[in-house]
Amino acid sequence: MDVIRLLGIRDTPLSVDEVLGAVGDHAAGGTSLFVGTVREQDHGRPVRLLSYSAHPSAAEVFRRVAEKVAADYPVTALAAVHRVGDLRLGDIAVIVAVACPHRGEAFEACRRLIDDLKQEVPIWKHQEFTDGDAEWVGACD
């Protein structure tokens, strides 16, 4: 059975319950979940809204990132979803969850998953500030 239970890039609201449910596994002693939300400021500047865009290759790269994490840690289940489109303050932009036999492994694998996702998957953020200024922020450096 594939330990990658759920991966997606969606233009609809994300569900913590769906992601957490996808990683439920009786072999896991620890499950770690990360939820990224739109915050009200970035580098001290008030944010009005964000818009995420994904390159056509994003789903393929997303899967490779998940497969690498699953290969490097004793993952029993993994799930991750990222939202695209316009998001407002408080909206969920990304959810990742990893289940492993022990909590330490789950924490490490979850952190690696979100860090690698942000570093490697070609999803870009356009943020608009309350003063009317805007900027693009690349998820891939």
JSON list of C-alpha atoms in Angstrom, two decimals:
[
{"chain": "A", "resi": 1, "resn": "MET", "atom": "CA", "xyz": [0.00, 0.00, 0.00]},
{"chain": "A", "resi": 2, "resn": "ASP", "atom": "CA", "xyz": [1.26, 3.47, -0.90]},
{"chain": "A", "resi": 3, "resn": "VAL", "atom": "CA", "xyz": [2.03, 5.54, 2.21]},
{"chain": "A", "resi": 4, "resn": "ILE", "atom": "CA", "xyz": [1.20, 8.70, 0.27]},
{"chain": "A", "resi": 5, "resn": "ARG", "atom": "CA", "xyz": [-2.51, 8.79, 0.96]},
{"chain": "A", "resi": 6, "resn": "LEU", "atom": "CA", "xyz": [-3.43, 12.26, -0.27]},
{"chain": "A", "resi": 7, "resn": "LEU", "atom": "CA", "xyz": [-1.68, 14.90, -2.37]},
{"chain": "A", "resi": 8, "resn": "GLY", "atom": "CA", "xyz": [-3.35, 17.82, -4.02]},
{"chain": "A", "resi": 9, "resn": "ILE", "atom": "CA", "xyz": [-3.18, 21.33, -5.34]},
{"chain": "A", "resi": 10, "resn": "ARG", "atom": "CA", "xyz": [-6.68, 22.81, -5.15]},
{"chain": "A", "resi": 11, "resn": "ASP", "atom": "CA", "xyz": [-8.54, 26.01, -5.81]},
{"chain": "A", "resi": 12, "resn": "THR", "atom": "CA", "xyz": [-11.12, 25.23, -3.11]},
{"chain": "A", "resi": 13, "resn": "PRO", "atom": "CA", "xyz": [-10.89, 25.55, 0.69]},
{"chain": "A", "resi": 14, "resn": "LEU", "atom": "CA", "xyz": [-8.73, 22.94, 2.43]},
{"chain": "A", "resi": 15, "resn": "SER", "atom": "CA", "xyz": [-9.87, 20.64, 5.23]},
{"chain": "A", "resi": 16, "resn": "VAL", "atom": "CA", "xyz": [-7.76, 19.74, 8.27]},
{"chain": "A", "resi": 17, "resn": "ASP", "atom": "CA", "xyz": [-10.17, 16.88, 8.98]},
{"chain": "A", "resi": 18, "resn": "GLU", "atom": "CA", "xyz": [-9.66, 15.42, 5.50]},
{"chain": "A", "resi": 19, "resn": "VAL", "atom": "CA", "xyz": [-5.86, 15.52, 5.78]},
{"chain": "A", "resi": 20, "resn": "LEU", "atom": "CA", "xyz": [-5.79, 14.18, 9.33]},
{"chain": "A", "resi": 21, "resn": "GLY", "atom": "CA", "xyz": [-8.22, 11.42, 8.35]},
{"chain": "A", "resi": 22, "resn": "ALA", "atom": "CA", "xyz": [-6.02, 10.44, 5.42]},
{"chain": "A", "resi": 23, "resn": "VAL", "atom": "CA", "xyz": [-3.02, 9.72, 7.67]},
{"chain": "A", "resi": 24, "resn": "GLY", "atom": "CA", "xyz": [-4.89, 7.68, 10.28]},
{"chain": "A", "resi": 25, "resn": "ASP", "atom": "CA", "xyz": [-2.89, 4.48, 10.69]},
{"chain": "A", "resi": 26, "resn": "HIS", "atom": "CA", "xyz": [-2.79, 1.87, 13.48]},
{"chain": "A", "resi": 27, "resn": "ALA", "atom": "CA", "xyz": [0.95, 1.34, 12.89]},
{"chain": "A", "resi": 28, "resn": "ALA", "atom": "CA", "xyz": [1.66, 4.97, 13.80]},
{"chain": "A", "resi": 29, "resn": "GLY", "atom": "CA", "xyz": [2.47, 6.05, 17.32]},
{"chain": "A", "resi": 30, "resn": "GLY", "atom": "CA", "xyz": [2.80, 9.68, 16.29]},
{"chain": "A", "resi": 31, "resn": "THR", "atom": "CA", "xyz": [1.13, 11.96, 13.80]},
{"chain": "A", "resi": 32, "resn": "SER", "atom": "CA", "xyz": [2.36, 15.46, 13.11]},
{"chain": "A", "resi": 33, "resn": "LEU", "atom": "CA", "xyz": [0.22, 18.06, 11.35]},
{"chain": "A", "resi": 34, "resn": "PHE", "atom": "CA", "xyz": [1.16, 21.50, 10.04]},
{"chain": "A", "resi": 35, "resn": "VAL", "atom": "CA", "xyz": [-1.40, 24.08, 8.93]},
{"chain": "A", "resi": 36, "resn": "GLY", "atom": "CA", "xyz": [-0.21, 27.22, 7.14]},
{"chain": "A", "resi": 37, "resn": "THR", "atom": "CA", "xyz": [-2.60, 30.18, 7.13]},
{"chain": "A", "resi": 38, "resn": "VAL", "atom": "CA", "xyz": [-2.66, 33.66, 5.62]},
{"chain": "A", "resi": 39, "resn": "ARG", "atom": "CA", "xyz": [-1.34, 36.05, 8.26]},
{"chain": "A", "resi": 40, "resn": "GLU", "atom": "CA", "xyz": [-2.14, 39.74, 8.59]},
{"chain": "A", "resi": 41, "resn": "GLN", "atom": "CA", "xyz": [1.38, 40.98, 7.92]},
{"chain": "A", "resi": 42, "resn": "ASP", "atom": "CA", "xyz": [4.62, 40.07, 6.22]},
{"chain": "A", "resi": 43, "resn": "HIS", "atom": "CA", "xyz": [7.90, 41.69, 7.25]},
{"chain": "A", "resi": 44, "resn": "GLY", "atom": "CA", "xyz": [5.96, 44.31, 9.19]},
{"chain": "A", "resi": 45, "resn": "ARG", "atom": "CA", "xyz": [3.71, 45.26, 6.27]},
{"chain": "A", "resi": 46, "resn": "PRO", "atom": "CA", "xyz": [-0.07, 44.75, 6.58]},
{"chain": "A", "resi": 47, "resn": "VAL", "atom": "CA", "xyz": [-1.35, 42.16, 4.08]},
{"chain": "A", "resi": 48, "resn": "ARG", "atom": "CA", "xyz": [-4.77, 42.49, 2.43]},
{"chain": "A", "resi": 49, "resn": "LEU", "atom": "CA", "xyz": [-4.86, 39.21, 0.48]},
{"chain": "A", "resi": 50, "resn": "LEU", "atom": "CA", "xyz": [-2.73, 36.54, -1.18]},
{"chain": "A", "resi": 51, "resn": "SER", "atom": "CA", "xyz": [-3.02, 34.71, -4.45]},
{"chain": "A", "resi": 52, "resn": "TYR", "atom": "CA", "xyz": [-1.15, 31.47, -5.14]},
{"chain": "A", "resi": 53, "resn": "SER", "atom": "CA", "xyz": [-0.31, 30.21, -8.63]},
{"chain": "A", "resi": 54, "resn": "ALA", "atom": "CA", "xyz": [1.13, 26.82, -9.57]},
{"chain": "A", "resi": 55, "resn": "HIS", "atom": "CA", "xyz": [3.26, 25.83, -12.54]},
{"chain": "A", "resi": 56, "resn": "PRO", "atom": "CA", "xyz": [1.81, 22.93, -14.60]},
{"chain": "A", "resi": 57, "resn": "SER", "atom": "CA", "xyz": [4.63, 20.70, -13.25]},
{"chain": "A", "resi": 58, "resn": "ALA", "atom": "CA", "xyz": [3.77, 21.44, -9.60]},
{"chain": "A", "resi": 59, "resn": "ALA", "atom": "CA", "xyz": [1.79, 18.23, -8.97]},
{"chain": "A", "resi": 60, "resn": "GLU", "atom": "CA", "xyz": [4.63, 16.08, -10.32]},
{"chain": "A", "resi": 61, "resn": "VAL", "atom": "CA", "xyz": [7.25, 17.89, -8.23]},
{"chain": "A", "resi": 62, "resn": "PHE", "atom": "CA", "xyz": [4.94, 17.71, -5.19]},
{"chain": "A", "resi": 63, "resn": "ARG", "atom": "CA", "xyz": [4.77, 13.91, -5.56]},
{"chain": "A", "resi": 64, "resn": "ARG", "atom": "CA", "xyz": [8.58, 13.64, -5.83]},
{"chain": "A", "resi": 65, "resn": "VAL", "atom": "CA", "xyz": [8.99, 15.69, -2.65]},
{"chain": "A", "resi": 66, "resn": "ALA", "atom": "CA", "xyz": [6.50, 13.46, -0.81]},
{"chain": "A", "resi": 67, "resn": "GLU", "atom": "CA", "xyz": [8.15, 10.28, -2.10]},
{"chain": "A", "resi": 68, "resn": "LYS", "atom": "CA", "xyz": [11.57, 11.48, -0.92]},
{"chain": "A", "resi": 69, "resn": "VAL", "atom": "CA", "xyz": [10.28, 12.23, 2.59]},
{"chain": "A", "resi": 70, "resn": "ALA", "atom": "CA", "xyz": [8.54, 8.84, 2.69]},
{"chain": "A", "resi": 71, "resn": "ALA", "atom": "CA", "xyz": [11.80, 7.15, 1.63]},
{"chain": "A", "resi": 72, "resn": "ASP", "atom": "CA", "xyz": [13.95, 9.03, 4.16]},
{"chain": "A", "resi": 73, "resn": "TYR", "atom": "CA", "xyz": [11.75, 8.48, 7.23]},
{"chain": "A", "resi": 74, "resn": "PRO", "atom": "CA", "xyz": [9.74, 5.50, 8.55]},
{"chain": "A", "resi": 75, "resn": "VAL", "atom": "CA", "xyz": [6.48, 7.02, 7.28]},
{"chain": "A", "resi": 76, "resn": "THR", "atom": "CA", "xyz": [3.34, 4.92, 7.62]},
{"chain": "A", "resi": 77, "resn": "ALA", "atom": "CA", "xyz": [1.10, 7.59, 6.06]},
{"chain": "A", "resi": 78, "resn": "LEU", "atom": "CA", "xyz": [1.56, 11.02, 4.48]},
{"chain": "A", "resi": 79, "resn": "ALA", "atom": "CA", "xyz": [-0.90, 13.62, 3.20]},
{"chain": "A", "resi": 80, "resn": "ALA", "atom": "CA", "xyz": [-0.47, 17.17, 1.88]},
{"chain": "A", "resi": 81, "resn": "VAL", "atom": "CA", "xyz": [-2.61, 19.74, 0.10]},
{"chain": "A", "resi": 82, "resn": "HIS", "atom": "CA", "xyz": [-1.86, 23.27, -1.10]},
{"chain": "A", "resi": 83, "resn": "ARG", "atom": "CA", "xyz": [-4.36, 25.86, -2.17]},
{"chain": "A", "resi": 84, "resn": "VAL", "atom": "CA", "xyz": [-4.12, 28.10, -5.23]},
{"chain": "A", "resi": 85, "resn": "GLY", "atom": "CA", "xyz": [-6.17, 31.15, -6.12]},
{"chain": "A", "resi": 86, "resn": "ASP", "atom": "CA", "xyz": [-7.18, 34.10, -3.95]},
{"chain": "A", "resi": 87, "resn": "LEU", "atom": "CA", "xyz": [-7.00, 33.70, -0.18]},
{"chain": "A", "resi": 88, "resn": "ARG", "atom": "CA", "xyz": [-8.00, 36.12, 2.56]},
{"chain": "A", "resi": 89, "resn": "LEU", "atom": "CA", "xyz": [-6.63, 36.60, 6.06]},
{"chain": "A", "resi": 90, "resn": "GLY", "atom": "CA", "xyz": [-7.03, 33.43, 8.11]},
{"chain": "A", "resi": 91, "resn": "ASP", "atom": "CA", "xyz": [-7.60, 31.15, 5.11]},
{"chain": "A", "resi": 92, "resn": "ILE", "atom": "CA", "xyz": [-5.67, 27.89, 5.08]},
{"chain": "A", "resi": 93, "resn": "ALA", "atom": "CA", "xyz": [-2.99, 27.87, 2.36]},
{"chain": "A", "resi": 94, "resn": "VAL", "atom": "CA", "xyz": [-1.34, 24.50, 3.04]},
{"chain": "A", "resi": 95, "resn": "ILE", "atom": "CA", "xyz": [-1.79, 21.42, 5.22]},
{"chain": "A", "resi": 96, "resn": "VAL", "atom": "CA", "xyz": [0.73, 18.61, 5.62]},
{"chain": "A", "resi": 97, "resn": "ALA", "atom": "CA", "xyz": [0.55, 15.59, 7.89]},
{"chain": "A", "resi": 98, "resn": "VAL", "atom": "CA", "xyz": [2.84, 12.64, 8.50]},
{"chain": "A", "resi": 99, "resn": "ALA", "atom": "CA", "xyz": [2.31, 9.52, 10.61]},
{"chain": "A", "resi": 100, "resn": "CYS", "atom": "CA", "xyz": [5.28, 7.47, 11.82]},
{"chain": "A", "resi": 101, "resn": "PRO", "atom": "CA", "xyz": [5.88, 4.78, 14.46]},
{"chain": "A", "resi": 102, "resn": "HIS", "atom": "CA", "xyz": [7.25, 7.39, 16.91]},
{"chain": "A", "resi": 103, "resn": "ARG", "atom": "CA", "xyz": [6.53, 11.08, 17.57]},
{"chain": "A", "resi": 104, "resn": "GLY", "atom": "CA", "xyz": [10.07, 12.33, 16.95]},
{"chain": "A", "resi": 105, "resn": "GLU", "atom": "CA", "xyz": [10.12, 10.80, 13.50]},
{"chain": "A", "resi": 106, "resn": "ALA", "atom": "CA", "xyz": [6.70, 12.25, 12.76]},
{"chain": "A", "resi": 107, "resn": "PHE", "atom": "CA", "xyz": [7.81, 15.76, 13.80]},
{"chain": "A", "resi": 108, "resn": "GLU", "atom": "CA", "xyz": [11.00, 15.54, 11.72]},
{"chain": "A", "resi": 109, "resn": "ALA", "atom": "CA", "xyz": [9.28, 14.13, 8.64]},
{"chain": "A", "resi": 110, "resn": "CYS", "atom": "CA", "xyz": [6.48, 16.72, 8.80]},
{"chain": "A", "resi": 111, "resn": "ARG", "atom": "CA", "xyz": [8.96, 19.57, 9.09]},
{"chain": "A", "resi": 112, "resn": "ARG", "atom": "CA", "xyz": [10.99, 18.21, 6.19]},
{"chain": "A", "resi": 113, "resn": "LEU", "atom": "CA", "xyz": [7.83, 17.82, 4.09]},
{"chain": "A", "resi": 114, "resn": "ILE", "atom": "CA", "xyz": [6.68, 21.43, 4.53]},
{"chain": "A", "resi": 115, "resn": "ASP", "atom": "CA", "xyz": [10.20, 22.84, 4.15]},
{"chain": "A", "resi": 116, "resn": "ASP", "atom": "CA", "xyz": [10.90, 20.86, 0.96]},
{"chain": "A", "resi": 117, "resn": "LEU", "atom": "CA", "xyz": [7.46, 21.65, -0.44]},
{"chain": "A", "resi": 118, "resn": "LYS", "atom": "CA", "xyz": [8.08, 25.39, 0.00]},
{"chain": "A", "resi": 119, "resn": "GLN", "atom": "CA", "xyz": [11.61, 25.11, -1.40]},
{"chain": "A", "resi": 120, "resn": "GLU", "atom": "CA", "xyz": [11.01, 22.85, -4.41]},
{"chain": "A", "resi": 121, "resn": "VAL", "atom": "CA", "xyz": [7.40, 22.87, -5.58]},
{"chain": "A", "resi": 122, "resn": "PRO", "atom": "CA", "xyz": [6.78, 25.63, -8.15]},
{"chain": "A", "resi": 123, "resn": "ILE", "atom": "CA", "xyz": [3.97, 27.45, -6.37]},
{"chain": "A", "resi": 124, "resn": "TRP", "atom": "CA", "xyz": [4.26, 31.23, -6.21]},
{"chain": "A", "resi": 125, "resn": "LYS", "atom": "CA", "xyz": [2.60, 33.72, -3.90]},
{"chain": "A", "resi": 126, "resn": "HIS", "atom": "CA", "xyz": [1.41, 37.17, -4.95]},
{"chain": "A", "resi": 127, "resn": "GLN", "atom": "CA", "xyz": [0.62, 39.28, -1.92]},
{"chain": "A", "resi": 128, "resn": "GLU", "atom": "CA", "xyz": [-1.23, 42.56, -1.85]},
{"chain": "A", "resi": 129, "resn": "PHE", "atom": "CA", "xyz": [-0.66, 45.00, 0.97]},
{"chain": "A", "resi": 130, "resn": "THR", "atom": "CA", "xyz": [-3.19, 47.39, 2.48]},
{"chain": "A", "resi": 131, "resn": "ASP", "atom": "CA", "xyz": [-1.24, 50.37, 1.09]},
{"chain": "A", "resi": 132, "resn": "GLY", "atom": "CA", "xyz": [-1.92, 49.15, -2.48]},
{"chain": "A", "resi": 133, "resn": "ASP", "atom": "CA", "xyz": [1.59, 47.81, -3.09]},
{"chain": "A", "resi": 134, "resn": "ALA", "atom": "CA", "xyz": [2.06, 44.17, -4.13]},
{"chain": "A", "resi": 135, "resn": "GLU", "atom": "CA", "xyz": [4.89, 41.66, -4.59]},
{"chain": "A", "resi": 136, "resn": "TRP", "atom": "CA", "xyz": [5.54, 38.16, -5.91]},
{"chain": "A", "resi": 137, "resn": "VAL", "atom": "CA", "xyz": [7.21, 35.72, -3.54]},
{"chain": "A", "resi": 138, "resn": "GLY", "atom": "CA", "xyz": [8.71, 32.58, -5.05]},
{"chain": "A", "resi": 139, "resn": "ALA", "atom": "CA", "xyz": [8.23, 29.33, -3.19]},
{"chain": "A", "resi": 140, "resn": "CYS", "atom": "CA", "xyz": [11.18, 28.04, -5.20]},
{"chain": "A", "resi": 141, "resn": "ASP", "atom": "CA", "xyz": [14.52, 29.73, -4.74]}
]
